[in-house]
């Protein structure tokens, strides 16, 4: 019983998706038609990208990049800029989740080693915002982008043009915050530890063959996103390669996210079969996609919001904007934000309350500014 409760707490979104799917089955009798609800293209592409990113992460590739960049700076501002803009830029291609899983522990180590524990709360908070906002530029940046990009049929260039104004504004805001947070000099504290930041947690798992193969698979994923390669071929190559070369990579895939997608696909597909429900939701969403997506994300997170609302509108441009901006705000608005919170709670439990307040206030501030930008850009 205790393990079941723990599972529900850990996978609350998955459990909610599966529960909604089961409830909807009482209104629409289960049949072979259920299979038509599921977007297998998105699932196969998401699975393939998660495998490749898990492989890169296991090699320590992203930490190696971070260490190399961190090794060329010694000032407080320089370190903060590196720690914050690494997840901002890399999340565009490695996803916001992977960026935070990689660079939040890295930041905690660097800041503790350099005797700047007081910067942990603002830096990790800015890293989280940076990963969520940087990931919105490209389809592979986060799950809702990947899904909406595939469903909408728009080109990669169109997608980038939709999100680039908000990405640029976000970068400027983050730059200002980093400069303010790093206004005090670090003096020589960085070099007073037993090792330099550039040597923190050096990766040992990168080999030429594994790096080459992962890069080839990533290029295939990019070709699939560009619609140059069939998604089934990508998924088959990824599955066969990791079954043969490294099955541990397959074990690190977030299968709960894939099951969450399936649960919502079934729920939405069933609800669209009910005229009253479908008409009601279309009336709420139609013409108000962006604000509704932002509001819904605060309660159910932006990935479920994208899955749910896409069933009742074809204005995917507004949904892309709304679900990406909707990742700001509450702690659950983007599930990736929970990664940082859990790291803080485990490594710096005395700062958990302060981090939650700092995170909430700063996220709301960013949301207000970007929401205002949307109002004038639309």
Tab-separated table of N, CA and C in Angstrom, residues 248-364:
chain	number	residue	atom	x	y	z
A	248	UNK	N	21.393	-0.664	-21.315
A	248	UNK	CA	21.180	0.230	-20.179
A	248	UNK	C	20.564	1.556	-20.626
A	249	UNK	N	20.857	1.971	-21.852
A	249	UNK	CA	20.267	3.203	-22.389
A	249	UNK	C	18.752	3.059	-22.467
A	250	UNK	N	18.283	1.914	-22.925
A	250	UNK	CA	16.839	1.673	-23.027
A	250	UNK	C	16.176	1.722	-21.657
A	251	UNK	N	16.908	1.308	-20.627
A	251	UNK	CA	16.350	1.318	-19.269
A	251	UNK	C	16.211	2.726	-18.719
A	252	UNK	N	16.959	3.691	-19.285
A	252	UNK	CA	16.918	5.063	-18.783
A	252	UNK	C	15.866	5.927	-19.489
A	253	UNK	N	15.134	5.360	-20.422
A	253	UNK	CA	14.083	6.104	-21.124
A	253	UNK	C	12.913	6.350	-20.188
A	254	UNK	N	12.309	7.521	-20.297
A	254	UNK	CA	11.168	7.885	-19.444
A	254	UNK	C	9.887	7.295	-20.035
A	255	UNK	N	9.651	6.010	-19.748
A	255	UNK	CA	8.477	5.339	-20.294
A	255	UNK	C	7.176	5.871	-19.689
A	256	UNK	N	7.258	6.445	-18.498
A	256	UNK	CA	6.051	7.006	-17.882
A	256	UNK	C	5.514	8.166	-18.721
A	257	UNK	N	6.422	8.924	-19.350
A	257	UNK	CA	5.975	10.021	-20.220
A	257	UNK	C	5.258	9.462	-21.448
A	258	UNK	N	5.796	8.395	-22.031
A	258	UNK	CA	5.142	7.783	-23.185
A	258	UNK	C	3.763	7.244	-22.810
A	259	UNK	N	3.651	6.612	-21.650
A	259	UNK	CA	2.350	6.113	-21.192
A	259	UNK	C	1.388	7.260	-20.884
A	260	UNK	N	1.929	8.368	-20.391
A	260	UNK	CA	1.089	9.550	-20.140
A	260	UNK	C	0.481	10.044	-21.449
A	261	UNK	N	1.291	10.096	-22.490
A	261	UNK	CA	0.787	10.479	-23.815
A	261	UNK	C	-0.344	9.552	-24.249
A	262	UNK	N	-0.135	8.250	-24.103
A	262	UNK	CA	-1.147	7.281	-24.537
A	262	UNK	C	-2.440	7.465	-23.761
A	263	UNK	N	-2.322	7.669	-22.438
A	263	UNK	CA	-3.511	7.893	-21.617
A	263	UNK	C	-4.309	9.101	-22.069
A	264	UNK	N	-3.625	10.196	-22.336
A	264	UNK	CA	-4.320	11.405	-22.785
A	264	UNK	C	-4.857	11.250	-24.202
A	265	UNK	N	-4.143	10.530	-25.062
A	265	UNK	CA	-4.648	10.290	-26.409
A	265	UNK	C	-6.000	9.571	-26.354
A	266	UNK	N	-6.081	8.552	-25.511
A	266	UNK	CA	-7.327	7.787	-25.385
A	266	UNK	C	-8.436	8.647	-24.790
A	267	UNK	N	-8.117	9.394	-23.742
A	267	UNK	CA	-9.117	10.264	-23.109
A	267	UNK	C	-9.658	11.294	-24.093
A	268	UNK	N	-8.760	11.980	-24.789
A	268	UNK	CA	-9.184	13.023	-25.724
A	268	UNK	C	-9.973	12.411	-26.886
A	269	UNK	N	-9.491	11.270	-27.399
A	269	UNK	CA	-10.205	10.612	-28.492
A	269	UNK	C	-11.618	10.223	-28.106
A	270	UNK	N	-11.779	9.717	-26.899
A	270	UNK	CA	-13.115	9.343	-26.432
A	270	UNK	C	-14.003	10.562	-26.220
A	271	UNK	N	-13.438	11.607	-25.623
A	271	UNK	CA	-14.238	12.795	-25.353
A	271	UNK	C	-14.709	13.486	-26.636
A	272	UNK	N	-13.899	13.378	-27.693
A	272	UNK	CA	-14.301	13.974	-28.969
A	272	UNK	C	-15.478	13.232	-29.588
A	273	UNK	N	-15.722	12.001	-29.111
A	273	UNK	CA	-16.872	11.243	-29.601
A	273	UNK	C	-18.168	11.663	-28.919
A	274	UNK	N	-18.057	12.472	-27.868
A	274	UNK	CA	-19.233	12.941	-27.123
A	274	UNK	C	-19.539	14.375	-27.560
A	275	UNK	N	-20.594	14.586	-28.347
A	275	UNK	CA	-20.878	15.913	-28.906
A	275	UNK	C	-20.961	17.030	-27.866
A	276	UNK	N	-21.609	16.778	-26.739
A	276	UNK	CA	-21.789	17.827	-25.731
A	276	UNK	C	-20.438	18.273	-25.168
A	277	UNK	N	-19.598	17.313	-24.829
A	277	UNK	CA	-18.289	17.626	-24.271
A	277	UNK	C	-17.428	18.334	-25.305
A	278	UNK	N	-17.432	17.823	-26.524
A	278	UNK	CA	-16.606	18.405	-27.574
A	278	UNK	C	-17.014	19.846	-27.875
A	279	UNK	N	-18.320	20.086	-27.963
A	279	UNK	CA	-18.818	21.440	-28.233
A	279	UNK	C	-18.454	22.396	-27.108
A	280	UNK	N	-18.575	21.918	-25.867
A	280	UNK	CA	-18.256	22.745	-24.699
A	280	UNK	C	-16.785	23.165	-24.722
A	281	UNK	N	-15.893	22.210	-24.969
A	281	UNK	CA	-14.466	22.527	-24.961
A	281	UNK	C	-14.074	23.402	-26.137
A	282	UNK	N	-14.657	23.143	-27.284
A	282	UNK	CA	-14.351	23.973	-28.451
A	282	UNK	C	-14.758	25.423	-28.207
A	283	UNK	N	-15.863	25.605	-27.483
A	283	UNK	CA	-16.323	26.961	-27.158
A	283	UNK	C	-15.378	27.681	-26.217
A	284	UNK	N	-14.785	26.940	-25.295
A	284	UNK	CA	-13.851	27.540	-24.348
A	284	UNK	C	-12.516	27.865	-25.013
A	285	UNK	N	-12.024	26.922	-25.802
A	285	UNK	CA	-10.686	27.045	-26.373
A	285	UNK	C	-10.657	27.946	-27.599
A	286	UNK	N	-11.634	27.830	-28.461
A	286	UNK	CA	-11.636	28.540	-29.731
A	286	UNK	C	-11.451	30.042	-29.602
A	287	UNK	N	-10.410	30.573	-30.243
A	287	UNK	CA	-10.128	32.000	-30.206
A	287	UNK	C	-9.368	32.457	-28.981
A	288	UNK	N	-9.177	31.547	-28.015
A	288	UNK	CA	-8.483	31.914	-26.764
A	288	UNK	C	-7.391	30.895	-26.446
A	289	UNK	N	-6.813	30.304	-27.470
A	289	UNK	CA	-5.890	29.186	-27.273
A	289	UNK	C	-4.705	29.520	-26.369
A	290	UNK	N	-4.082	30.663	-26.606
A	290	UNK	CA	-2.875	30.995	-25.833
A	290	UNK	C	-3.178	31.216	-24.349
A	291	UNK	N	-4.116	32.114	-23.972
A	291	UNK	CA	-4.394	32.286	-22.540
A	291	UNK	C	-4.961	31.040	-21.877
A	292	UNK	N	-5.774	30.275	-22.598
A	292	UNK	CA	-6.319	29.044	-22.019
A	292	UNK	C	-5.200	28.036	-21.785
A	293	UNK	N	-4.263	27.941	-22.736
A	293	UNK	CA	-3.133	27.021	-22.579
A	293	UNK	C	-2.249	27.431	-21.409
A	294	UNK	N	-2.013	28.733	-21.254
A	294	UNK	CA	-1.217	29.214	-20.118
A	294	UNK	C	-1.900	28.869	-18.806
A	295	UNK	N	-3.214	29.128	-18.737
A	295	UNK	CA	-3.970	28.868	-17.508
A	295	UNK	C	-4.018	27.375	-17.200
A	296	UNK	N	-4.282	26.561	-18.222
A	296	UNK	CA	-4.371	25.117	-18.011
A	296	UNK	C	-3.035	24.540	-17.563
A	297	UNK	N	-1.951	25.084	-18.088
A	297	UNK	CA	-0.621	24.589	-17.733
A	297	UNK	C	-0.313	24.787	-16.259
A	298	UNK	N	-0.853	25.842	-15.668
A	298	UNK	CA	-0.599	26.101	-14.247
A	298	UNK	C	-1.174	25.005	-13.355
A	299	UNK	N	-2.185	24.318	-13.875
A	299	UNK	CA	-2.891	23.320	-13.067
A	299	UNK	C	-2.485	21.900	-13.419
A	300	UNK	N	-2.377	21.608	-14.722
A	300	UNK	CA	-2.119	20.221	-15.138
A	300	UNK	C	-0.774	20.045	-15.834
A	301	UNK	N	0.036	21.088	-15.932
A	301	UNK	CA	1.337	21.083	-16.588
A	301	UNK	C	1.160	21.276	-18.100
A	302	UNK	N	2.216	21.780	-18.744
A	302	UNK	CA	2.057	22.185	-20.141
A	302	UNK	C	1.991	21.025	-21.137
A	303	UNK	N	2.597	19.883	-20.831
A	303	UNK	CA	2.497	18.747	-21.753
A	303	UNK	C	1.066	18.211	-21.813
A	304	UNK	N	0.435	17.882	-20.668
A	304	UNK	CA	-0.972	17.471	-20.721
A	304	UNK	C	-1.882	18.550	-21.313
A	305	UNK	N	-1.574	19.818	-21.039
A	305	UNK	CA	-2.390	20.906	-21.593
A	305	UNK	C	-2.341	20.887	-23.118
A	306	UNK	N	-1.144	20.664	-23.677
A	306	UNK	CA	-1.010	20.592	-25.137
A	306	UNK	C	-1.800	19.422	-25.708
A	307	UNK	N	-1.702	18.269	-25.054
A	307	UNK	CA	-2.417	17.087	-25.524
A	307	UNK	C	-3.927	17.281	-25.456
A	308	UNK	N	-4.385	17.863	-24.355
A	308	UNK	CA	-5.820	18.045	-24.152
A	308	UNK	C	-6.400	19.073	-25.118
A	309	UNK	N	-5.803	20.253	-25.165
A	309	UNK	CA	-6.378	21.354	-25.942
A	309	UNK	C	-6.258	21.138	-27.441
A	310	UNK	N	-5.244	20.385	-27.872
A	310	UNK	CA	-5.076	20.152	-29.310
A	310	UNK	C	-6.221	19.345	-29.898
A	311	UNK	N	-6.985	18.691	-29.035
A	311	UNK	CA	-8.126	17.920	-29.515
A	311	UNK	C	-9.324	18.777	-29.864
A	312	UNK	N	-9.273	20.069	-29.517
A	312	UNK	CA	-10.456	20.914	-29.680
A	312	UNK	C	-10.172	22.214	-30.430
A	313	UNK	N	-9.008	22.295	-31.076
A	313	UNK	CA	-8.689	23.458	-31.903
A	313	UNK	C	-7.615	23.069	-32.910
A	314	UNK	N	-7.583	23.782	-34.016
A	314	UNK	CA	-6.527	23.572	-34.998
A	314	UNK	C	-5.598	24.774	-35.080
A	315	UNK	N	-5.749	25.685	-34.131
A	315	UNK	CA	-4.859	26.855	-34.072
A	315	UNK	C	-3.604	26.465	-33.300
A	316	UNK	N	-2.763	25.652	-33.930
A	316	UNK	CA	-1.589	25.104	-33.258
A	316	UNK	C	-0.551	26.176	-32.964
A	317	UNK	N	-0.509	27.223	-33.772
A	317	UNK	CA	0.445	28.306	-33.531
A	317	UNK	C	0.231	28.898	-32.143
A	318	UNK	N	-1.027	29.178	-31.824
A	318	UNK	CA	-1.333	29.761	-30.517
A	318	UNK	C	-1.103	28.769	-29.385
A	319	UNK	N	-1.361	27.482	-29.668
A	319	UNK	CA	-1.126	26.461	-28.646
A	319	UNK	C	0.362	26.308	-28.346
A	320	UNK	N	1.185	26.384	-29.376
A	320	UNK	CA	2.641	26.301	-29.176
A	320	UNK	C	3.100	27.431	-28.263
A	321	UNK	N	2.634	28.644	-28.552
A	321	UNK	CA	3.014	29.795	-27.721
A	321	UNK	C	2.487	29.628	-26.300
A	322	UNK	N	1.217	29.267	-26.177
A	322	UNK	CA	0.583	29.164	-24.866
A	322	UNK	C	1.179	28.094	-23.980
A	323	UNK	N	1.467	26.921	-24.553
A	323	UNK	CA	2.005	25.839	-23.718
A	323	UNK	C	3.470	26.080	-23.352
A	324	UNK	N	4.203	26.805	-24.206
A	324	UNK	CA	5.588	27.139	-23.857
A	324	UNK	C	5.651	28.233	-22.799
A	325	UNK	N	4.881	29.295	-22.986
A	325	UNK	CA	4.845	30.335	-21.948
A	325	UNK	C	4.201	29.791	-20.682
A	326	UNK	N	3.293	28.850	-20.848
A	326	UNK	CA	2.619	28.250	-19.696
A	326	UNK	C	3.532	27.426	-18.820
A	327	UNK	N	4.735	27.106	-19.319
A	327	UNK	CA	5.711	26.400	-18.485
A	327	UNK	C	6.243	27.256	-17.357
A	328	UNK	N	6.010	28.567	-17.451
A	328	UNK	CA	6.334	29.491	-16.361
A	328	UNK	C	5.157	29.556	-15.402
A	329	UNK	N	5.417	30.003	-14.188
A	329	UNK	CA	4.329	30.156	-13.217
A	329	UNK	C	4.498	29.221	-12.039
A	330	UNK	N	3.574	28.286	-11.884
A	330	UNK	CA	3.616	27.379	-10.739
A	330	UNK	C	4.709	26.328	-10.913
A	331	UNK	N	5.014	25.649	-9.825
A	331	UNK	CA	6.069	24.638	-9.859
A	331	UNK	C	5.719	23.483	-10.782
A	332	UNK	N	4.420	23.192	-10.943
A	332	UNK	CA	4.017	22.068	-11.793
A	332	UNK	C	3.653	22.508	-13.204
A	333	UNK	N	3.789	23.791	-13.519
A	333	UNK	CA	3.445	24.262	-14.868
A	333	UNK	C	4.298	23.549	-15.917
A	334	UNK	N	5.551	23.292	-15.592
A	334	UNK	CA	6.418	22.442	-16.410
A	334	UNK	C	6.975	21.373	-15.489
A	335	UNK	N	6.728	20.119	-15.835
A	335	UNK	CA	7.186	19.038	-14.963
A	335	UNK	C	8.705	19.022	-14.835
A	336	UNK	N	9.403	19.609	-15.811
A	336	UNK	CA	10.861	19.689	-15.727
A	336	UNK	C	11.295	20.495	-14.509
A	337	UNK	N	10.473	21.455	-14.094
A	337	UNK	CA	10.817	22.294	-12.948
A	337	UNK	C	10.938	21.488	-11.665
A	338	UNK	N	10.227	20.365	-11.603
A	338	UNK	CA	10.296	19.523	-10.407
A	338	UNK	C	11.667	18.873	-10.257
A	339	UNK	N	12.384	18.725	-11.367
A	339	UNK	CA	13.735	18.145	-11.310
A	339	UNK	C	14.631	19.016	-10.440
A	340	UNK	N	14.584	20.323	-10.679
A	340	UNK	CA	15.407	21.257	-9.903
A	340	UNK	C	14.975	21.281	-8.441
A	341	UNK	N	13.666	21.306	-8.229
A	341	UNK	CA	13.152	21.371	-6.854
A	341	UNK	C	13.590	20.147	-6.052
A	342	UNK	N	13.533	18.976	-6.683
A	342	UNK	CA	13.941	17.747	-5.990
A	342	UNK	C	15.434	17.770	-5.676
A	343	UNK	N	16.238	18.326	-6.578
A	343	UNK	CA	17.677	18.434	-6.333
A	343	UNK	C	17.954	19.348	-5.150
A	344	UNK	N	17.267	20.476	-5.099
A	344	UNK	CA	17.432	21.405	-3.979
A	344	UNK	C	16.987	20.753	-2.678
A	345	UNK	N	15.840	20.074	-2.714
A	345	UNK	CA	15.303	19.438	-1.506
A	345	UNK	C	16.254	18.370	-0.970
A	346	UNK	N	16.943	17.678	-1.875
A	346	UNK	CA	17.862	16.612	-1.441
A	346	UNK	C	19.216	17.147	-1.009
A	347	UNK	N	19.770	18.086	-1.782
A	347	UNK	CA	21.127	18.564	-1.519
A	347	UNK	C	21.183	19.748	-0.559
A	348	UNK	N	20.151	20.585	-0.562
A	348	UNK	CA	20.125	21.782	0.295
A	348	UNK	C	18.748	21.904	0.954
A	349	UNK	N	18.360	20.954	1.808
A	349	UNK	CA	17.005	20.959	2.370
A	349	UNK	C	16.664	22.234	3.137
A	350	UNK	N	17.685	22.882	3.713
A	350	UNK	CA	17.427	24.108	4.466
A	350	UNK	C	17.012	25.261	3.547
A	351	UNK	N	17.266	25.133	2.248
A	351	UNK	CA	16.943	26.195	1.285
A	351	UNK	C	15.669	25.903	0.501
A	352	UNK	N	14.991	24.802	0.802
A	352	UNK	CA	13.836	24.382	0.018
A	352	UNK	C	12.724	25.426	0.008
A	353	UNK	N	12.390	25.956	1.186
A	353	UNK	CA	11.326	26.959	1.270
A	353	UNK	C	11.694	28.246	0.554
A	354	UNK	N	12.940	28.679	0.726
A	354	UNK	CA	13.387	29.914	0.077
A	354	UNK	C	13.415	29.729	-1.438
A	355	UNK	N	13.829	28.547	-1.876
A	355	UNK	CA	13.857	28.289	-3.311
A	355	UNK	C	12.450	28.335	-3.904
A	356	UNK	N	11.488	27.724	-3.213
A	356	UNK	CA	10.111	27.699	-3.713
A	356	UNK	C	9.571	29.119	-3.879
A	357	UNK	N	9.824	29.978	-2.902
A	357	UNK	CA	9.353	31.366	-2.987
A	357	UNK	C	10.067	32.096	-4.121
A	358	UNK	N	11.401	31.957	-4.191
A	358	UNK	CA	12.175	32.626	-5.236
A	358	UNK	C	11.725	32.149	-6.611
A	359	UNK	N	11.543	30.840	-6.747
A	359	UNK	CA	11.124	30.255	-8.021
A	359	UNK	C	9.765	30.803	-8.451
A	360	UNK	N	8.814	30.811	-7.526
A	360	UNK	CA	7.453	31.243	-7.864
A	360	UNK	C	7.412	32.715	-8.266
A	361	UNK	N	8.063	33.561	-7.478
A	361	UNK	CA	8.053	35.006	-7.768
A	361	UNK	C	8.739	35.291	-9.107
A	362	UNK	N	9.896	34.693	-9.330
A	362	UNK	CA	10.632	34.961	-10.573
A	362	UNK	C	9.899	34.404	-11.790
A	363	UNK	N	9.276	33.236	-11.649
A	363	UNK	CA	8.523	32.661	-12.760
A	363	UNK	C	7.322	33.519	-13.132
A	364	UNK	N	6.642	34.022	-12.124
A	364	UNK	CA	5.490	34.894	-12.391
A	364	UNK	C	5.949	36.176	-13.085
